[in-house]
DNA sequence: GAAGAACGTGCAAACGTTTGCGCATGAAGG
DNA sequence: CCTTCATGCGCAAACGTTTGCACGTTCTTC
């Protein structure tokens, strides 16, 4: 473990004081051209790299050009796309982003929040695990810029960018109803997530508008992972009086549902119609091509990062709240 | 920006010296039960959280229980799965992992390497951008434990876990040949990646073993992203004398190829057979179900993390090199 | 009952930076 | 020739920890 060279080493080699070295590095203060050259040379020769830890310890407010992004599940393409959106604008502005995958685990979320904070990132983007997330609130109170994505935080004054889940679900279910379906199975999201609830509301409202009664036995709730889509579809489709259409509330669960539909040998859309949430790889070349609600995941990430950068620049600016519209892509599965 | 409380505040409140506080936190040294209680109380009341930055500055070797993972492209499911493998074993061992997505950009890779290093992570897992990556070598020389995944680094002495790409490709192409194909299009990986070259070698060796001549016009190389799969498939399939089968060297490019096959209205496997690399969501319920080489992505991540933890514990242990076998899953597309 | 041993705690240095202040030096201005 | 001032640089404190050392008590042990 070779000890890396420090300011002191550079200073010694260039025969100046460490403050001079620091100042030439940061372009702060007046330093003679000749001295600067000598310092630069010494730095090059020693392969000097500033120690970010020390730098941040000294100056808590020294920008590290580092963003934190905390996501529930990296295997969910929605979040991967979102992450890319964040990445791209961050990088364009010379920021790097530290990604943390908390796997819907509250303790883990808290841990990462801690880490990012104590790494002094300039700001954090995350979907709060639920509406009143005290850990997140604490971070906000500490003065770290935070922007919420996808899910919201009840406590008002935060920048956030969400998808209009209610409208998305409403349109989807209205489309299903327009296709003549009356028994529409719901594979919903977790009840304690705002996205889950909003999509459920869309499902309900579509029924109400069409004067269709809700059938509780057709409404089940998963955890946004593939397995639960598979299991719930199994339950629903083996009911004595099964639904004729399925509305599945996210991409992974849609994949799961498709697995059981295939296992059951059901034909889409004749025997069972299907509309899913989230775009899926290959959805348009699937057989039949899948009708689904495309969420602008990349754009969510992009906007969030832009908002965050603005806030970092001007912490006093009023909070902006964006709501992006999802798009119902009608193909052949319903 | 409220200033968080420090050891000093806690010490003052508990009427002890800061060293006493530090010691009760870290369970190091003997501290009386009563004093401990007083300190704990003060910490609770102040909501004290240790400052990780300061801690790491002081003790460069103090484990932060933090791992770094640098991946080329988060949207590639292979890496998402790999990341989950890393995550899971890390978390089980009380480590957190900082994920960095460098998007095949060398400058970005270097940047993240810098950041992780100066964040003093305990170790780093990454697929080196190419065999002789000086930045990575530098990190290794600095004494930071590194394990390479997926791709290798020419300079020997590193822990690494790879997939046997040669065997995987060999089996795949042998299977294609066994199905009677003689004109097999290759949508390969980048020539400067070890995975790309190994898979190419498998493709070539399968031809050689079957006594089949290589046809350079059927061999093209993409960048592992969906678009290039789409474009190259387009080029290949509109050749005057097009291939009757396609071997596609990763998942995203396979998806791209499927897009153009659909656009061209070609029937799989009759008009064009296909074998891809990487498991794909819905591959088994696709029409037809896709024959492909499944890489044990999750296991790669898992093993890598285990290796890294072992190395952190015992930096002197000899380097281990793992080669995991991919599996040819024969379905209907070839 | 005296000599250690063990225990509990405080003191201060060190980690690698940034930065306010102060001190020379030389040029400009009267 | 004496002030004034800008320029260029050094000194030392501070950021929040950890940790070796020292010191005073109390408990064994013969």
XYZ file of C-alpha atoms (C1' of nucleotides) in Angstrom:
728
model
C 0.000 0.000 0.000
C 1.997 2.898 -1.287
C 1.100 6.082 0.451
C -0.085 8.581 -2.121
C 1.684 11.887 -2.283
C 0.178 14.829 -0.516
C 0.327 18.562 -0.763
C 3.263 18.449 1.567
C 5.291 16.278 -0.776
C 4.550 18.528 -3.690
C 5.371 21.609 -1.687
C 8.645 20.172 -0.553
C 9.614 19.209 -4.061
C 8.684 22.592 -5.500
C 10.271 24.347 -2.575
C 7.181 26.316 -1.674
C 4.598 26.283 1.062
C 1.637 23.951 0.864
C -0.724 26.880 0.660
C 0.936 27.931 -2.547
C 0.368 24.509 -4.004
C -3.230 24.517 -2.942
C -3.723 27.917 -4.506
C -2.214 26.995 -7.819
C -4.391 23.922 -7.965
C -7.560 25.795 -7.235
C -6.668 28.912 -9.168
C -7.347 30.962 -6.102
C -5.098 33.798 -5.028
C -2.238 35.326 -6.955
C 0.669 33.098 -7.703
C 3.641 34.025 -9.888
C 3.819 32.334 -13.251
C 7.211 30.868 -12.587
C 6.190 29.440 -9.236
C 3.081 27.943 -10.749
C 5.155 26.217 -13.376
C 7.445 24.784 -10.737
C 4.501 23.506 -8.724
C 2.861 21.960 -11.753
C 6.035 20.203 -12.622
C 6.365 18.791 -9.144
C 2.771 17.609 -9.227
C 3.282 15.870 -12.505
C 6.441 14.214 -11.353
C 4.831 12.925 -8.192
C 1.602 11.977 -9.896
C -0.178 13.998 -7.281
C -3.942 13.623 -6.918
C -5.774 15.780 -4.426
C -7.332 13.850 -1.586
C -11.045 14.417 -1.879
C -11.689 13.259 1.637
C -9.449 15.850 3.188
C -10.735 18.503 0.882
C -14.292 17.890 1.889
C -13.476 17.659 5.539
C -11.961 21.071 5.461
C -14.566 22.788 3.364
C -17.989 21.278 3.894
C -19.386 23.443 1.172
C -16.718 22.747 -1.408
C -18.615 21.302 -4.317
C -17.498 17.821 -5.173
C -19.494 17.695 -8.377
C -21.038 14.523 -7.159
C -24.680 13.516 -7.206
C -26.350 10.668 -5.394
C -29.084 8.543 -6.913
C -30.917 6.019 -4.789
C -33.149 3.575 -6.612
C -35.358 0.727 -5.474
C -34.378 -1.908 -7.979
C -31.767 -1.751 -10.619
C -33.220 -4.743 -12.429
C -36.365 -2.803 -13.171
C -35.745 -1.239 -16.551
C -37.783 1.772 -15.589
C -35.168 2.711 -13.051
C -32.301 1.809 -15.304
C -33.650 4.196 -17.919
C -34.254 6.812 -15.293
C -30.707 6.410 -14.097
C -29.447 6.963 -17.612
C -31.406 10.178 -17.808
C -29.791 11.391 -14.622
C -26.366 10.229 -15.721
C -26.516 11.966 -19.041
C -27.364 15.435 -17.814
C -25.063 15.048 -14.846
C -22.155 14.148 -17.036
C -22.899 16.931 -19.445
C -22.509 19.291 -16.495
C -19.385 17.637 -15.193
C -21.070 15.856 -12.383
C -20.650 12.215 -11.540
C -23.371 10.167 -9.984
C -23.153 7.583 -7.280
C -25.868 5.005 -7.670
C -27.331 3.060 -4.788
C -29.737 0.181 -5.110
C -31.797 -0.258 -1.979
C -34.001 -3.071 -3.092
C -37.104 -1.685 -1.399
C -35.404 -2.208 1.917
C -35.962 0.647 4.289
C -32.907 0.021 6.397
C -30.793 -0.068 3.294
C -32.271 3.156 2.057
C -31.421 4.793 5.322
C -27.917 3.456 5.179
C -27.297 4.816 1.705
C -28.774 8.129 2.647
C -26.240 8.236 5.437
C -23.384 7.313 3.186
C -24.244 9.816 0.507
C -24.672 12.516 3.053
C -21.422 11.866 4.721
C -19.766 11.639 1.360
C -21.054 15.184 1.018
C -22.668 14.694 -2.350
C -23.999 17.931 -3.741
C -27.503 16.584 -4.022
C -29.612 13.461 -4.004
C -32.282 12.081 -6.300
C -34.553 9.352 -5.044
C -38.001 7.829 -5.019
C -38.900 7.977 -1.328
C -39.810 4.571 -0.004
C -43.047 6.002 1.279
C -44.795 9.317 1.692
C -43.564 10.227 5.120
C -40.043 9.046 5.036
C -38.395 10.540 8.099
C -34.903 9.697 6.963
C -35.334 11.654 3.774
C -36.908 14.537 5.619
C -33.923 14.611 7.913
C -31.572 14.881 4.968
C -33.602 17.740 3.587
C -33.474 19.509 6.911
C -29.724 19.144 6.922
C -29.677 21.262 3.837
C -28.770 18.673 1.255
C -30.674 19.363 -1.956
C -33.063 16.532 -2.688
C -35.383 15.879 -5.576
C -37.996 13.174 -5.482
C -38.767 11.097 -8.527
C -41.524 8.692 -9.382
C -43.006 8.637 -5.921
C -43.767 11.685 -3.857
C -43.160 12.846 -0.359
C -46.132 14.271 1.479
C -44.170 17.071 3.074
C -44.512 19.762 0.495
C -41.593 21.902 -0.341
C -39.497 19.650 -2.500
C -38.602 19.576 -6.119
C -40.128 16.530 -7.630
C -40.864 14.947 -10.942
C -43.460 12.295 -11.264
C -45.407 10.487 -13.890
C -49.123 11.023 -14.095
C -49.970 7.524 -12.997
C -53.640 8.171 -12.551
C -54.137 9.345 -16.113
C -51.967 6.532 -17.420
C -53.986 3.864 -15.674
C -57.262 5.562 -16.479
C -56.526 5.633 -20.196
C -55.339 2.051 -20.149
C -58.409 0.700 -18.413
C -60.736 2.866 -20.482
C -59.147 1.310 -23.531
C -59.705 -2.152 -22.127
C -63.342 -1.330 -21.433
C -63.765 0.139 -24.891
C -62.620 -3.181 -26.263
C -65.681 -4.678 -24.637
C -64.203 -6.215 -21.523
C -66.248 -6.271 -18.341
C -64.193 -8.467 -16.067
C -60.818 -6.799 -15.837
C -58.239 -8.325 -13.560
C -55.891 -5.982 -11.766
C -52.346 -6.861 -10.873
C -51.603 -3.787 -8.835
C -48.621 -2.289 -7.133
C -47.938 -2.211 -3.390
C -50.664 -0.416 -1.474
C -48.146 1.714 0.362
C -46.592 3.192 -2.750
C -48.035 6.315 -4.267
C -47.619 4.889 -7.762
C -49.528 1.782 -6.773
C -52.339 3.825 -5.304
C -52.547 6.237 -8.204
C -52.737 3.462 -10.746
C -55.378 1.760 -8.653
C -57.342 4.999 -8.619
C -57.147 5.142 -12.389
C -58.434 1.586 -12.585
C -61.320 2.415 -10.270
C -62.194 5.694 -11.961
C -62.322 4.050 -15.360
C -64.781 1.556 -13.971
C -66.839 4.279 -12.356
C -66.984 6.351 -15.533
C -68.207 3.331 -17.439
C -70.711 2.482 -14.743
C -68.957 -0.805 -14.150
C -68.978 -2.264 -10.635
C -65.650 -3.118 -9.040
C -65.074 -6.804 -8.409
C -62.774 -7.186 -5.404
C -61.887 -10.782 -6.249
C -60.291 -9.530 -9.476
C -58.079 -6.975 -7.752
C -54.787 -8.193 -6.366
C -51.589 -6.479 -5.406
C -48.012 -7.472 -5.996
C -44.614 -6.060 -5.199
C -43.517 -4.903 -8.645
C -41.329 -7.945 -9.140
C -41.673 -10.609 -11.765
C -42.610 -13.416 -9.424
C -45.624 -11.673 -8.001
C -46.903 -10.981 -11.512
C -46.601 -14.655 -12.247
C -48.324 -15.797 -9.071
C -51.167 -13.327 -9.183
C -51.863 -14.018 -12.835
C -52.022 -17.674 -11.926
C -54.543 -16.952 -9.167
C -56.637 -14.709 -11.338
C -56.723 -16.903 -14.413
C -57.659 -20.055 -12.546
C -60.629 -18.411 -10.879
C -63.946 -20.148 -11.549
C -65.041 -17.048 -13.385
C -61.737 -15.599 -14.604
C -61.210 -12.099 -15.999
C -61.163 -11.618 -19.765
C -58.518 -8.912 -19.568
C -55.594 -8.075 -17.321
C -54.251 -4.681 -16.341
C -50.748 -5.109 -14.946
C -49.215 -2.240 -13.053
C -45.557 -2.495 -13.950
C -43.148 -3.996 -16.401
C -41.623 -6.800 -14.392
C -45.043 -8.019 -13.274
C -46.237 -7.865 -16.873
C -43.397 -10.165 -17.815
C -44.453 -12.480 -15.009
C -48.065 -12.469 -16.160
C -46.985 -13.298 -19.697
C -45.093 -16.274 -18.360
C -48.166 -17.784 -16.726
C -50.344 -16.954 -19.711
C -47.913 -18.899 -21.843
C -47.767 -21.721 -19.312
C -51.555 -21.905 -19.283
C -51.547 -21.937 -23.069
C -53.930 -18.994 -23.282
C -54.130 -16.980 -26.495
C -53.664 -13.220 -26.335
C -55.887 -11.288 -26.850
C -58.677 -13.754 -27.659
C -58.707 -15.705 -24.438
C -57.044 -13.105 -22.313
C -56.340 -9.498 -23.233
C -53.540 -7.620 -21.550
C -52.374 -4.067 -21.005
C -49.251 -3.437 -18.995
C -47.469 -0.523 -17.434
C -43.904 0.274 -18.521
C -42.316 -0.291 -21.868
C -40.654 -3.662 -22.215
C -37.720 -4.710 -24.329
C -39.133 -6.426 -27.419
C -42.721 -5.427 -26.583
C -43.271 -4.287 -30.151
C -42.039 -7.522 -31.703
C -43.700 -9.761 -29.210
C -46.496 -11.977 -30.444
C -48.847 -10.293 -30.257
C -47.218 -6.886 -29.837
C -48.048 -5.606 -26.390
C -50.378 -2.759 -25.670
C -48.956 -0.826 -22.769
C -48.465 2.431 -20.990
C -45.057 3.826 -21.714
C -43.589 5.849 -18.878
C -41.089 8.497 -19.877
C -38.475 7.056 -17.560
C -35.477 8.631 -19.210
C -37.155 12.019 -19.215
C -38.039 11.710 -15.550
C -34.393 11.164 -14.740
C -33.308 13.935 -17.029
C -35.701 16.486 -15.590
C -34.874 15.462 -12.072
C -31.195 15.982 -12.651
C -31.827 19.352 -14.228
C -33.936 20.405 -11.299
C -31.313 19.223 -8.881
C -28.551 21.127 -10.609
C -30.643 24.278 -10.579
C -31.297 23.879 -6.906
C -27.653 23.312 -6.124
C -26.880 26.508 -7.910
C -29.638 28.431 -6.187
C -30.779 26.721 -2.999
C -33.373 29.409 -2.366
C -35.383 28.927 -5.536
C -38.988 27.839 -5.067
C -39.690 24.151 -5.462
C -40.844 22.956 -8.834
C -43.106 20.002 -9.292
C -43.231 18.293 -12.656
C -45.764 15.739 -13.767
C -44.888 13.939 -16.972
C -47.511 12.253 -19.079
C -47.268 8.577 -19.850
C -48.386 7.392 -23.234
C -50.761 4.572 -24.041
C -49.238 2.602 -26.860
C -51.920 0.536 -28.487
C -50.667 -2.580 -30.155
C -52.313 -5.968 -30.384
C -52.536 -7.492 -26.938
C -55.740 -5.597 -26.260
C -27.709 24.317 6.464
C -27.699 23.223 10.048
C -24.319 22.152 11.190
C -24.462 18.565 12.338
C -23.253 17.775 15.804
C -19.766 16.460 16.269
C -17.899 14.408 18.773
C -17.106 17.590 20.604
C -20.742 18.439 21.133
C -21.479 14.980 22.428
C -18.454 15.070 24.687
C -19.430 18.423 26.098
C -22.955 17.268 26.783
C -21.872 14.042 28.419
C -19.115 15.847 30.292
C -16.353 13.612 29.060
C -13.466 13.845 26.665
C -14.004 13.295 22.978
C -11.792 10.250 23.074
C -14.190 8.639 25.482
C -17.045 9.247 23.102
C -15.093 7.853 20.202
C -14.257 4.788 22.207
C -17.784 4.061 23.283
C -18.926 4.363 19.691
C -16.321 2.011 18.376
C -16.337 -0.359 21.316
C -12.612 0.086 21.588
C -10.928 0.492 24.901
C -12.493 0.064 28.311
C -15.212 2.476 29.271
C -17.290 2.301 32.426
C -20.886 1.229 32.016
C -22.236 4.369 33.592
C -20.139 6.644 31.410
C -21.184 4.729 28.334
C -24.804 5.216 29.217
C -24.269 8.938 29.649
C -22.534 9.174 26.308
C -25.202 7.163 24.541
C -27.839 9.377 25.994
C -26.063 12.497 24.805
C -25.691 11.006 21.350
C -29.343 10.168 21.150
C -30.366 13.589 22.323
C -28.168 15.307 19.783
C -28.991 12.903 17.000
C -25.307 12.452 16.527
C -24.045 10.699 13.420
C -20.343 10.109 12.982
C -18.782 12.013 10.139
C -17.509 9.426 7.730
C -15.303 11.883 5.945
C -13.364 12.770 9.026
C -13.186 9.183 10.080
C -11.643 8.149 6.825
C -9.274 11.046 6.749
C -7.879 10.070 10.078
C -7.583 6.376 9.509
C -6.956 5.527 5.883
C -7.230 1.909 6.720
C -10.375 2.143 8.770
C -12.819 0.027 6.896
C -15.781 1.977 5.673
C -17.634 -1.120 4.653
C -18.059 0.349 1.255
C -17.490 -1.300 -2.096
C -17.273 0.315 -5.493
C -18.761 -1.212 -8.616
C -18.067 0.337 -11.979
C -20.132 -0.929 -14.873
C -20.256 -0.100 -18.558
C -23.970 0.171 -19.057
C -26.688 -0.088 -16.539
C -29.321 -0.630 -19.203
C -27.710 -3.892 -20.161
C -29.502 -6.494 -18.098
C -26.376 -8.539 -17.844
C -24.783 -5.843 -15.757
C -27.928 -5.167 -13.785
C -28.017 -8.819 -12.788
C -24.343 -8.774 -12.029
C -24.847 -5.731 -9.867
C -27.536 -7.527 -7.938
C -25.172 -10.386 -7.305
C -22.621 -7.993 -5.898
C -25.212 -6.107 -3.892
C -26.607 -9.200 -2.284
C -23.397 -10.614 -0.930
C -22.169 -7.173 0.006
C -25.264 -6.442 1.985
C -25.182 -9.809 3.660
C -21.737 -8.842 4.919
C -22.734 -5.368 5.967
C -21.154 -3.665 3.037
C -22.795 -1.066 0.856
C -21.948 -0.652 -2.766
C -21.504 2.491 -4.762
C -22.428 1.930 -8.363
C -20.955 3.892 -11.221
C -22.102 3.693 -14.800
C -19.365 4.707 -17.170
C -21.134 4.096 -20.406
C -18.072 2.688 -22.134
C -16.465 6.091 -21.841
C -12.835 5.867 -20.854
C -12.634 9.331 -19.369
C -15.671 8.603 -17.276
C -14.219 5.358 -16.088
C -11.119 7.142 -14.996
C -13.136 9.756 -13.217
C -15.124 7.214 -11.252
C -11.994 5.321 -10.415
C -10.677 8.540 -8.941
C -13.795 9.225 -6.999
C -14.052 5.753 -5.554
C -10.462 5.786 -4.615
C -10.606 9.081 -2.891
C -13.773 8.002 -1.185
C -11.546 5.267 0.165
C -13.828 2.410 -0.725
C -12.555 -0.860 0.614
C -12.422 -2.406 -2.812
C -13.549 -2.077 -6.386
C -15.198 -4.446 -8.827
C -15.132 -3.609 -12.510
C -14.893 -4.866 -16.041
C -11.778 -3.078 -17.307
C -12.484 -1.074 -20.396
C -9.646 -2.864 -22.105
C -6.829 -5.247 -21.351
C -4.155 -2.770 -20.495
C -6.051 -0.178 -18.625
C -3.411 2.019 -16.999
C -5.897 3.749 -14.727
C -6.977 0.469 -13.234
C -3.414 -0.685 -12.900
C -2.621 2.475 -11.031
C -5.406 1.816 -8.577
C -4.125 -1.670 -8.011
C -0.661 -0.360 -7.395
C -2.060 2.028 -4.815
C -3.138 -0.974 -2.855
C -6.870 -0.814 -3.372
C -8.238 -4.330 -3.758
C -9.665 -4.788 -7.227
C -11.447 -7.668 -8.839
C -12.119 -7.794 -12.534
C -15.344 -9.187 -13.874
C -16.490 -10.172 -17.309
C -13.461 -8.777 -19.063
C -9.915 -9.388 -18.042
C -6.824 -7.367 -17.511
C -3.658 -8.609 -19.132
C -1.460 -7.824 -16.178
C -1.690 -11.026 -14.235
C -2.025 -10.930 -10.543
C -5.616 -9.978 -10.034
C -8.657 -11.754 -8.745
C -11.064 -12.101 -11.568
C -14.218 -13.865 -12.506
C -15.163 -14.282 -16.083
C -17.529 -16.229 -18.202
C -16.169 -18.813 -20.563
C -17.090 -16.864 -23.638
C -15.186 -19.036 -26.015
C -17.004 -22.200 -24.995
C -20.315 -20.401 -24.957
C -19.902 -19.112 -28.486
C -18.448 -22.382 -29.670
C -21.414 -24.377 -28.435
C -23.849 -21.896 -29.854
C -22.340 -21.895 -33.309
C -21.857 -25.641 -33.282
C -25.540 -25.921 -32.555
C -26.333 -23.627 -35.456
C -24.152 -25.700 -37.745
C -25.737 -28.912 -36.482
C -29.045 -27.474 -37.543
C -27.703 -27.479 -41.063
C -26.785 -23.844 -41.520
C -23.791 -22.974 -43.624
C -24.043 -19.208 -43.917
C -23.995 -17.913 -40.364
C -24.039 -14.178 -39.846
C -22.091 -12.819 -36.886
C -23.113 -9.731 -34.996
C -20.054 -9.513 -32.827
C -18.876 -7.408 -29.937
C -16.269 -4.656 -30.065
C -12.911 -5.908 -31.289
C -11.123 -4.307 -28.374
C -13.089 -6.149 -25.715
C -11.935 -9.515 -24.515
C -15.493 -10.813 -24.511
C -15.947 -9.750 -28.100
C -12.751 -11.452 -29.135
C -13.429 -14.643 -27.210
C -16.869 -15.012 -28.699
C -15.438 -14.372 -32.117
C -12.895 -17.096 -31.502
C -15.686 -19.479 -30.590
C -17.467 -18.601 -33.802
C -14.324 -19.199 -35.825
C -13.385 -22.431 -34.057
C -16.842 -23.870 -34.607
C -16.437 -23.172 -38.295
C -12.985 -24.692 -38.339
C -14.093 -27.838 -36.544
C -16.876 -28.273 -39.083
C -14.535 -27.557 -41.951
C -16.581 -24.525 -42.891
C -14.816 -21.566 -44.469
C -15.212 -18.164 -42.804
C -17.089 -15.591 -44.842
C -15.811 -12.141 -43.933
C -18.822 -10.394 -45.424
C -21.027 -12.151 -42.868
C -18.984 -11.001 -39.895
C -19.735 -7.596 -38.481
C -19.063 -5.977 -35.156
C -21.257 -3.775 -33.031
C -20.941 -1.969 -29.744
C -23.195 -4.125 -27.576
C -26.057 -1.664 -27.820
C -29.453 -2.245 -29.314
C -29.039 0.128 -32.221
C -25.986 -1.577 -33.580
C -27.772 -4.920 -33.479
C -30.552 -3.400 -35.485
C -28.289 -1.805 -38.065
C -26.002 -4.748 -38.554
C -28.908 -7.174 -38.873
C -30.304 -4.872 -41.524
C -27.017 -4.911 -43.411
C -26.617 -8.646 -43.140
C -30.161 -9.590 -44.056
C -30.318 -7.402 -47.109
C -27.134 -8.856 -48.559
C -27.566 -10.364 -52.031
C -26.782 -13.725 -50.524
C -27.906 -13.304 -46.923
C -27.083 -15.626 -44.022
C -29.615 -18.254 -43.014
C -28.767 -17.926 -39.362
C -27.544 -15.200 -37.047
C -25.288 -15.464 -34.051
C -25.643 -12.308 -31.970
C -23.070 -11.608 -29.316
C -25.088 -9.926 -26.583
C -28.586 -9.351 -25.323
C -29.211 -5.794 -26.366
C -27.968 -6.454 -29.897
C -30.167 -9.555 -30.031
C -33.146 -7.371 -29.229
C -32.069 -5.025 -32.001
C -31.725 -7.869 -34.460
C -35.183 -9.124 -33.575
C -36.543 -5.679 -34.319
C -35.211 -5.670 -37.849
C -36.207 -9.285 -38.414
C -39.740 -8.280 -37.480
C -39.551 -5.169 -39.636
C -38.393 -7.250 -42.560
C -41.236 -9.677 -41.920
C -38.905 -12.651 -41.767
C -40.056 -15.829 -40.036
C -37.883 -17.335 -37.328
C -36.420 -19.920 -37.644
C -37.546 -20.836 -41.139
C -36.298 -17.820 -43.003
C -33.721 -16.792 -40.479
C -32.551 -18.733 -37.472
C -31.098 -16.969 -34.471
C -29.014 -17.672 -31.439
C -28.193 -14.863 -29.062
C -25.907 -14.272 -26.128
C -27.423 -13.296 -22.768
C -30.747 -14.254 -21.356
C -33.524 -11.840 -22.236
C -36.663 -10.977 -20.350
C -39.509 -12.966 -21.974
C -37.130 -14.983 -24.135
C -38.937 -18.183 -23.180
C -42.376 -16.865 -24.074
C -41.297 -15.105 -27.206
C -42.592 -16.447 -30.478
C -40.688 -18.488 -31.169
C -38.926 -18.979 -27.851
C -35.345 -17.870 -28.255
C -32.384 -20.167 -28.286
C -29.566 -18.409 -26.501
C -26.511 -18.602 -24.367
C -27.351 -17.753 -20.803
C -24.550 -16.074 -18.935
C -24.551 -16.541 -15.189
C -24.530 -12.827 -14.593
C -25.793 -12.901 -11.065
C -23.289 -15.569 -10.142
C -20.456 -13.570 -11.659
C -21.342 -10.640 -9.441
C -21.774 -12.859 -6.441
C -18.447 -14.590 -6.852
C -16.685 -11.336 -7.543
C -18.004 -9.809 -4.364
C -17.016 -12.858 -2.370
C -13.530 -12.737 -3.810
C -13.258 -9.061 -3.057
C -14.313 -9.502 0.541
C -11.802 -12.267 0.997
C -9.077 -10.100 -0.426
C -9.991 -7.192 1.793
C -9.714 -9.463 4.741
C -6.424 -10.933 3.617
C -4.650 -8.707 1.085
C -1.799 -11.149 0.777
C -3.774 -14.135 -0.430
C -2.930 -15.404 -3.916
C -5.149 -14.210 -6.725
C -7.975 -16.477 -7.753
C -9.306 -16.627 -11.228
C -12.767 -18.007 -11.816
C -14.266 -18.969 -15.126
C -17.983 -19.612 -15.047
C -19.679 -21.694 -17.684
C -22.459 -20.203 -19.737
C -25.323 -22.463 -20.717
C -26.778 -22.963 -24.155
C -30.532 -22.924 -23.781
C -32.063 -24.520 -26.808
C -35.536 -23.322 -27.585
C -37.120 -22.758 -30.939
C -35.377 -19.909 -32.711
C -32.721 -22.260 -33.982
C 0.124 -3.719 54.081
C 2.883 -2.841 50.018
C 3.481 -3.775 45.107
C 1.612 -4.496 40.968
C -2.140 -5.245 37.735
C -6.223 -3.790 35.759
C -9.362 -0.437 34.816
C -11.256 4.079 33.292
C -10.383 8.354 31.390
C -7.981 12.563 29.507
C -4.325 14.825 26.470
C -2.647 15.756 22.197
C -0.976 14.464 17.697
C -2.108 13.189 13.190
C -4.771 12.580 8.650
C -4.554 16.282 3.950
C -6.814 20.027 2.817
C -8.428 25.324 2.535
C -8.066 30.004 3.847
C -7.681 34.440 6.730
C -4.008 37.005 7.989
C 0.429 38.961 7.824
C 4.964 39.929 6.007
C 8.222 40.964 2.584
C 9.393 42.943 -1.937
C 9.248 46.112 -5.562
C 6.741 49.604 -8.264
C 4.139 53.777 -8.470
C 3.061 58.342 -6.903
C 3.937 62.694 -4.585
C 13.287 60.194 -0.747
C 9.323 58.729 1.724
C 4.719 56.895 1.561
C 1.250 53.787 -0.491
C -0.168 49.867 -2.521
C -0.399 45.744 -5.216
C 1.740 41.419 -5.684
C 3.507 36.925 -4.214
C 4.009 33.931 -0.802
C 4.332 31.719 4.066
C 2.181 30.681 8.784
C -1.015 28.441 11.297
C -5.738 27.322 12.444
C -9.526 24.538 11.456
C -12.491 20.542 9.702
C -14.048 15.754 12.914
C -12.120 11.799 13.760
C -8.848 7.868 15.922
C -5.339 6.339 18.929
C -0.755 5.956 21.580
C 0.499 7.423 25.822
C 0.106 8.812 30.501
C -2.105 9.217 34.773
C -5.046 8.349 38.711
C -7.990 4.936 40.997
C -9.334 0.544 42.728
C -8.618 -4.360 43.067
C -5.562 -8.486 43.617
C -2.063 -11.021 45.616
C 1.496 -12.580 48.558
